[in-house]
Amino acid sequence: MVMRGDIERSPVIGMSSWTRLLRTATKERPTETVPRGYVDCVEAAGGLPVLLPNRVGTDVAEACLDLVDGLLLTGGDDVHPHLFGEAPHPRIDLVDERRDRFEIALIHAARRRGAPVLGVCRGVQVMNIALGGDIYQDIPSQFEGSIGHAQRTLGEGSWHEIDLQPGTRLAEICGAPRVPVNSHHHQACRRVGPGLVASATAVGDGMIEGLEDPRMPFFVGVQWHPEVLENGADPVSRRLFDAFVAAARDYRRAASKERPVSAPDR
Ligand code: MN
């Protein structure tokens, strides 16, 4: 008889969601969404993607982390500057403090149990803020001499290059000292939160393009959008999702050893 647990299931990846107004034939309704690129990349790496609707409360975040093997912080709108002690800059775009606070609760819940976290674009910024860092609210008006980080291309090809910091997890994943990435952001990490390491910087202006926590099994954030670069076919971006899902699989195996699921005798 095959016992439950004998057949290894795919690691479950909880994806943070983007609350958007979705227009139906007659109404506009707030709707929790995840762009399909994230779903496709998690699946291609062998994970089972599930959506985590934005909620209120750290107890809800803990309950979500009970159900997943990894946390994917997706991209989205701007982060509320109150969360790093600033007033809103005139050039700030749409913010959703409910999402900000839920994602920060998810991050702390994941870190408490050592679950892998991958942050994309807004995701890396929220990771930094959660650990006490801050961000530029608007790169063009707050960072003199920045290269253009708002991509102006029809397709999803690369826009600028990044330099990888040797010895970091991200450098190991990328497999080269310099790689091309896409760029869809007007905010970026500024002061790095205590314990975090800048793993990548933009060629041309040194903007932070990657952060990670070497104290955690997998706590990696990137400023670019791996889920759409070269329409999801960029080899470096695929390796990033592969490494994240592999870390989620390792985490799940270790967690199941700690808390064995014993099937009742029949
Ligand atoms: Mn960029």
Coordinates of C-alpha atoms and ligand atoms in Angstrom, one line a residue:
M1 CA 0.0 0.0 0.0
V2 CA 1.3 3.4 -0.9
M3 CA 1.2 5.7 2.2
R4 CA 0.4 9.3 1.9
G5 CA 3.7 11.1 1.9
D6 CA 5.5 8.3 0.0
I7 CA 5.0 10.2 -3.3
E8 CA 6.7 13.5 -3.0
R9 CA 4.4 16.4 -4.0
S10 CA 5.5 19.6 -5.6
P11 CA 6.7 22.3 -3.3
V12 CA 3.8 24.8 -2.8
I13 CA 4.7 28.4 -3.6
G14 CA 2.5 31.1 -2.1
M15 CA 2.4 34.2 -4.3
S16 CA 1.5 37.6 -2.9
S17 CA -1.2 39.3 -4.8
W18 CA -2.0 42.6 -6.4
T19 CA -5.4 44.1 -5.5
R20 CA -6.7 45.8 -8.7
L21 CA -10.0 47.1 -9.8
L22 CA -11.3 44.7 -12.4
R23 CA -14.0 46.0 -14.7
T24 CA -16.8 43.6 -15.6
A25 CA -19.6 44.4 -17.9
T26 CA -21.4 46.5 -15.4
K27 CA -19.2 47.1 -12.3
E28 CA -15.6 47.6 -11.1
R29 CA -14.6 45.3 -8.3
P30 CA -11.4 45.0 -6.1
T31 CA -9.8 41.8 -7.3
E32 CA -6.7 39.9 -6.0
T33 CA -4.5 39.2 -9.0
V34 CA -1.1 37.6 -10.0
P35 CA 0.4 38.2 -13.4
R36 CA 0.6 35.0 -15.3
G37 CA 4.4 35.1 -15.8
Y38 CA 5.0 34.3 -12.1
V39 CA 2.6 31.3 -12.3
D40 CA 4.3 30.0 -15.4
C41 CA 7.8 30.4 -14.0
V42 CA 7.0 28.6 -10.7
E43 CA 5.3 25.8 -12.6
A44 CA 8.3 25.5 -15.0
A45 CA 10.6 25.2 -12.0
G46 CA 8.5 22.3 -10.6
G47 CA 6.5 24.3 -8.0
L48 CA 2.8 24.4 -7.3
P49 CA 1.8 28.1 -7.3
V50 CA -1.0 29.3 -5.1
L51 CA -2.3 32.8 -4.6
L52 CA -2.3 34.5 -1.2
P53 CA -5.1 37.1 -1.1
N54 CA -4.2 40.3 0.7
R55 CA -5.5 40.1 4.2
V56 CA -5.1 41.8 7.6
G57 CA -3.3 40.4 10.6
T58 CA 0.0 38.6 11.4
D59 CA -2.0 35.6 12.5
V60 CA -3.3 35.2 9.0
A61 CA 0.2 35.5 7.6
E62 CA 1.4 32.8 10.0
A63 CA -1.5 30.6 8.9
C64 CA -0.6 31.1 5.2
L65 CA 3.0 30.1 6.0
D66 CA 1.7 26.9 7.5
L67 CA 0.4 25.9 4.1
V68 CA 3.3 26.8 1.8
D69 CA 6.9 25.8 1.3
G70 CA 8.1 29.1 -0.2
L71 CA 7.0 32.7 -0.4
L72 CA 7.1 34.6 -3.7
L73 CA 6.7 38.4 -3.4
T74 CA 5.4 39.6 -6.7
G75 CA 5.8 43.0 -8.3
G76 CA 3.2 45.8 -8.1
D77 CA 2.5 49.4 -7.1
D78 CA 4.6 51.7 -4.9
V79 CA 5.2 51.1 -1.2
H80 CA 3.7 53.5 1.4
P81 CA 6.5 55.8 2.6
H82 CA 5.0 55.8 6.2
L83 CA 6.5 52.3 6.5
F84 CA 10.0 53.8 6.4
G85 CA 9.1 57.0 8.2
E86 CA 8.8 59.4 5.3
A87 CA 6.0 61.6 4.0
P88 CA 4.8 60.9 0.4
H89 CA 7.0 62.4 -2.3
P90 CA 5.0 64.3 -5.0
R91 CA 6.0 61.8 -7.6
I92 CA 4.8 58.7 -5.7
D93 CA 2.4 56.5 -7.6
L94 CA -0.5 54.4 -6.3
V95 CA 0.0 52.8 -2.9
D96 CA -1.9 50.1 -1.1
E97 CA -0.9 50.0 2.6
R98 CA -3.0 46.9 3.2
R99 CA -0.9 44.9 0.8
D100 CA 2.3 46.4 2.2
R101 CA 1.5 45.4 5.8
F102 CA 0.3 41.9 4.8
E103 CA 3.5 41.3 2.8
I104 CA 5.7 42.5 5.7
A105 CA 3.8 40.1 8.0
L106 CA 4.4 37.3 5.5
I107 CA 8.1 38.0 5.3
H108 CA 8.5 37.9 9.1
A109 CA 6.4 34.7 9.3
A110 CA 8.6 33.1 6.6
R111 CA 11.8 34.2 8.3
R112 CA 10.7 32.9 11.7
R113 CA 10.5 29.3 10.2
G114 CA 13.4 29.6 7.7
A115 CA 11.1 29.3 4.7
P116 CA 12.6 30.4 1.3
V117 CA 11.6 33.9 0.1
L118 CA 12.0 35.3 -3.4
G119 CA 11.1 38.9 -4.0
V120 CA 10.7 40.5 -7.4
C121 CA 10.9 44.3 -8.1
R122 CA 8.5 45.7 -5.5
G123 CA 9.2 42.5 -3.6
V124 CA 12.8 43.2 -3.0
Q125 CA 11.9 46.7 -1.8
V126 CA 9.4 45.3 0.7
M127 CA 12.0 42.8 1.9
N128 CA 14.4 45.7 2.6
I129 CA 11.8 47.8 4.3
A130 CA 10.6 44.9 6.5
L131 CA 14.2 44.6 7.7
G132 CA 14.6 48.3 8.5
G133 CA 16.0 49.6 5.2
D134 CA 14.4 52.2 2.9
I135 CA 13.8 53.1 -0.7
Y136 CA 13.9 55.9 -3.2
Q137 CA 10.3 57.0 -3.6
D138 CA 11.1 58.3 -7.1
I139 CA 14.4 57.6 -8.8
P140 CA 14.4 60.4 -11.4
S141 CA 13.8 63.1 -8.8
Q142 CA 15.9 61.6 -5.9
F143 CA 18.9 60.1 -7.6
E144 CA 21.1 62.4 -9.7
G145 CA 22.7 60.8 -12.7
S146 CA 20.6 57.6 -12.7
I147 CA 20.4 55.6 -15.9
G148 CA 16.8 55.1 -17.2
H149 CA 15.2 52.3 -15.1
A150 CA 11.8 52.7 -16.7
Q151 CA 12.1 50.4 -19.7
R152 CA 10.8 51.8 -23.0
T153 CA 10.6 48.8 -25.3
L154 CA 7.8 47.0 -27.1
G155 CA 9.0 43.5 -26.2
E156 CA 10.4 42.1 -22.9
G157 CA 14.1 42.1 -23.8
S158 CA 16.9 43.4 -21.6
W159 CA 17.4 47.1 -20.8
H160 CA 20.5 47.5 -18.7
E161 CA 23.2 45.3 -17.2
I162 CA 23.9 44.4 -13.6
D163 CA 27.2 43.5 -11.8
L164 CA 26.9 40.6 -9.4
Q165 CA 28.7 40.8 -6.0
P166 CA 31.1 37.8 -5.9
G167 CA 30.3 35.2 -3.2
T168 CA 26.6 35.9 -3.0
R169 CA 23.8 33.4 -3.7
L170 CA 22.6 35.5 -6.6
A171 CA 26.1 35.6 -8.2
E172 CA 26.2 31.8 -7.9
I173 CA 22.8 31.5 -9.6
C174 CA 23.6 33.9 -12.4
G175 CA 26.9 32.2 -13.1
A176 CA 28.5 35.3 -14.6
P177 CA 29.9 38.5 -13.2
R178 CA 27.7 40.7 -15.4
V179 CA 24.3 39.9 -16.9
P180 CA 21.6 41.8 -18.9
V181 CA 18.2 42.4 -17.2
N182 CA 15.0 44.3 -17.9
S183 CA 13.9 47.3 -15.8
H184 CA 10.4 48.4 -14.9
H185 CA 10.8 50.5 -11.7
H186 CA 10.8 54.2 -10.6
Q187 CA 11.6 53.2 -7.0
A188 CA 14.6 51.2 -5.7
C189 CA 16.3 50.1 -2.5
R190 CA 18.4 53.0 -0.9
R191 CA 19.7 52.2 2.6
V192 CA 20.2 48.5 3.0
G193 CA 18.5 46.9 6.0
P194 CA 20.8 45.5 8.7
G195 CA 22.0 42.0 7.9
L196 CA 21.1 42.3 4.2
V197 CA 23.8 42.3 1.5
A198 CA 23.6 44.0 -1.9
S199 CA 24.1 41.2 -4.3
A200 CA 23.8 43.2 -7.6
T201 CA 24.1 46.8 -8.8
A202 CA 23.2 48.4 -12.1
V203 CA 26.0 49.1 -14.5
G204 CA 26.1 52.9 -15.0
D205 CA 24.7 54.2 -11.8
G206 CA 25.2 51.5 -9.1
M207 CA 21.5 51.3 -8.2
I208 CA 20.8 48.2 -6.1
E209 CA 19.4 45.5 -8.2
G210 CA 19.6 42.6 -5.8
L211 CA 19.5 42.0 -2.0
E212 CA 19.9 38.8 0.1
D213 CA 20.3 37.6 3.6
P214 CA 23.3 35.3 4.0
R215 CA 22.0 34.2 7.4
M216 CA 18.9 32.6 5.9
P217 CA 18.7 29.4 3.7
F218 CA 17.1 31.4 0.8
F219 CA 16.2 35.1 1.2
V220 CA 16.8 36.6 -2.2
G221 CA 15.3 39.7 -3.9
V222 CA 15.9 41.1 -7.4
Q223 CA 14.9 44.4 -8.8
W224 CA 14.3 43.2 -12.4
H225 CA 11.4 41.1 -13.6
P226 CA 12.7 37.5 -14.2
E227 CA 9.1 36.3 -14.8
V228 CA 8.8 38.2 -18.1
L229 CA 12.4 38.7 -19.3
E230 CA 12.7 37.3 -22.8
N231 CA 9.1 36.1 -22.3
G232 CA 10.2 33.9 -19.4
A233 CA 12.9 32.2 -21.5
D234 CA 15.9 34.1 -20.1
P235 CA 18.3 31.4 -18.8
V236 CA 19.5 33.4 -15.8
S237 CA 15.9 34.1 -14.7
R238 CA 15.0 30.5 -15.1
R239 CA 17.9 29.4 -12.9
L240 CA 16.6 31.9 -10.3
F241 CA 13.2 30.3 -10.2
D242 CA 14.8 26.8 -10.2
A243 CA 17.0 27.7 -7.2
F244 CA 14.0 29.1 -5.3
V245 CA 11.8 26.1 -5.9
A246 CA 14.7 23.8 -5.1
A247 CA 15.1 25.6 -1.8
A248 CA 11.4 25.3 -1.1
R249 CA 11.7 21.5 -1.7
D250 CA 14.6 21.3 0.7
Y251 CA 12.7 23.3 3.3
R252 CA 9.6 21.0 3.0
R253 CA 11.8 17.9 3.4
A254 CA 13.5 19.3 6.5
A255 CA 10.1 20.4 7.9
S256 CA 8.5 17.0 7.4
K257 CA 11.4 15.3 9.2
E258 CA 10.8 17.6 12.2
R259 CA 7.1 17.0 12.1
P260 CA 6.6 13.5 10.6
V261 CA 3.1 13.0 9.1
S262 CA 2.2 9.5 10.5
A263 CA -0.6 7.7 8.7
P264 CA -3.0 6.0 11.2
D265 CA -2.9 2.2 11.3
R266 CA -5.8 0.5 9.7
Ligands
MN1 MN 16.8 48.7 -13.1

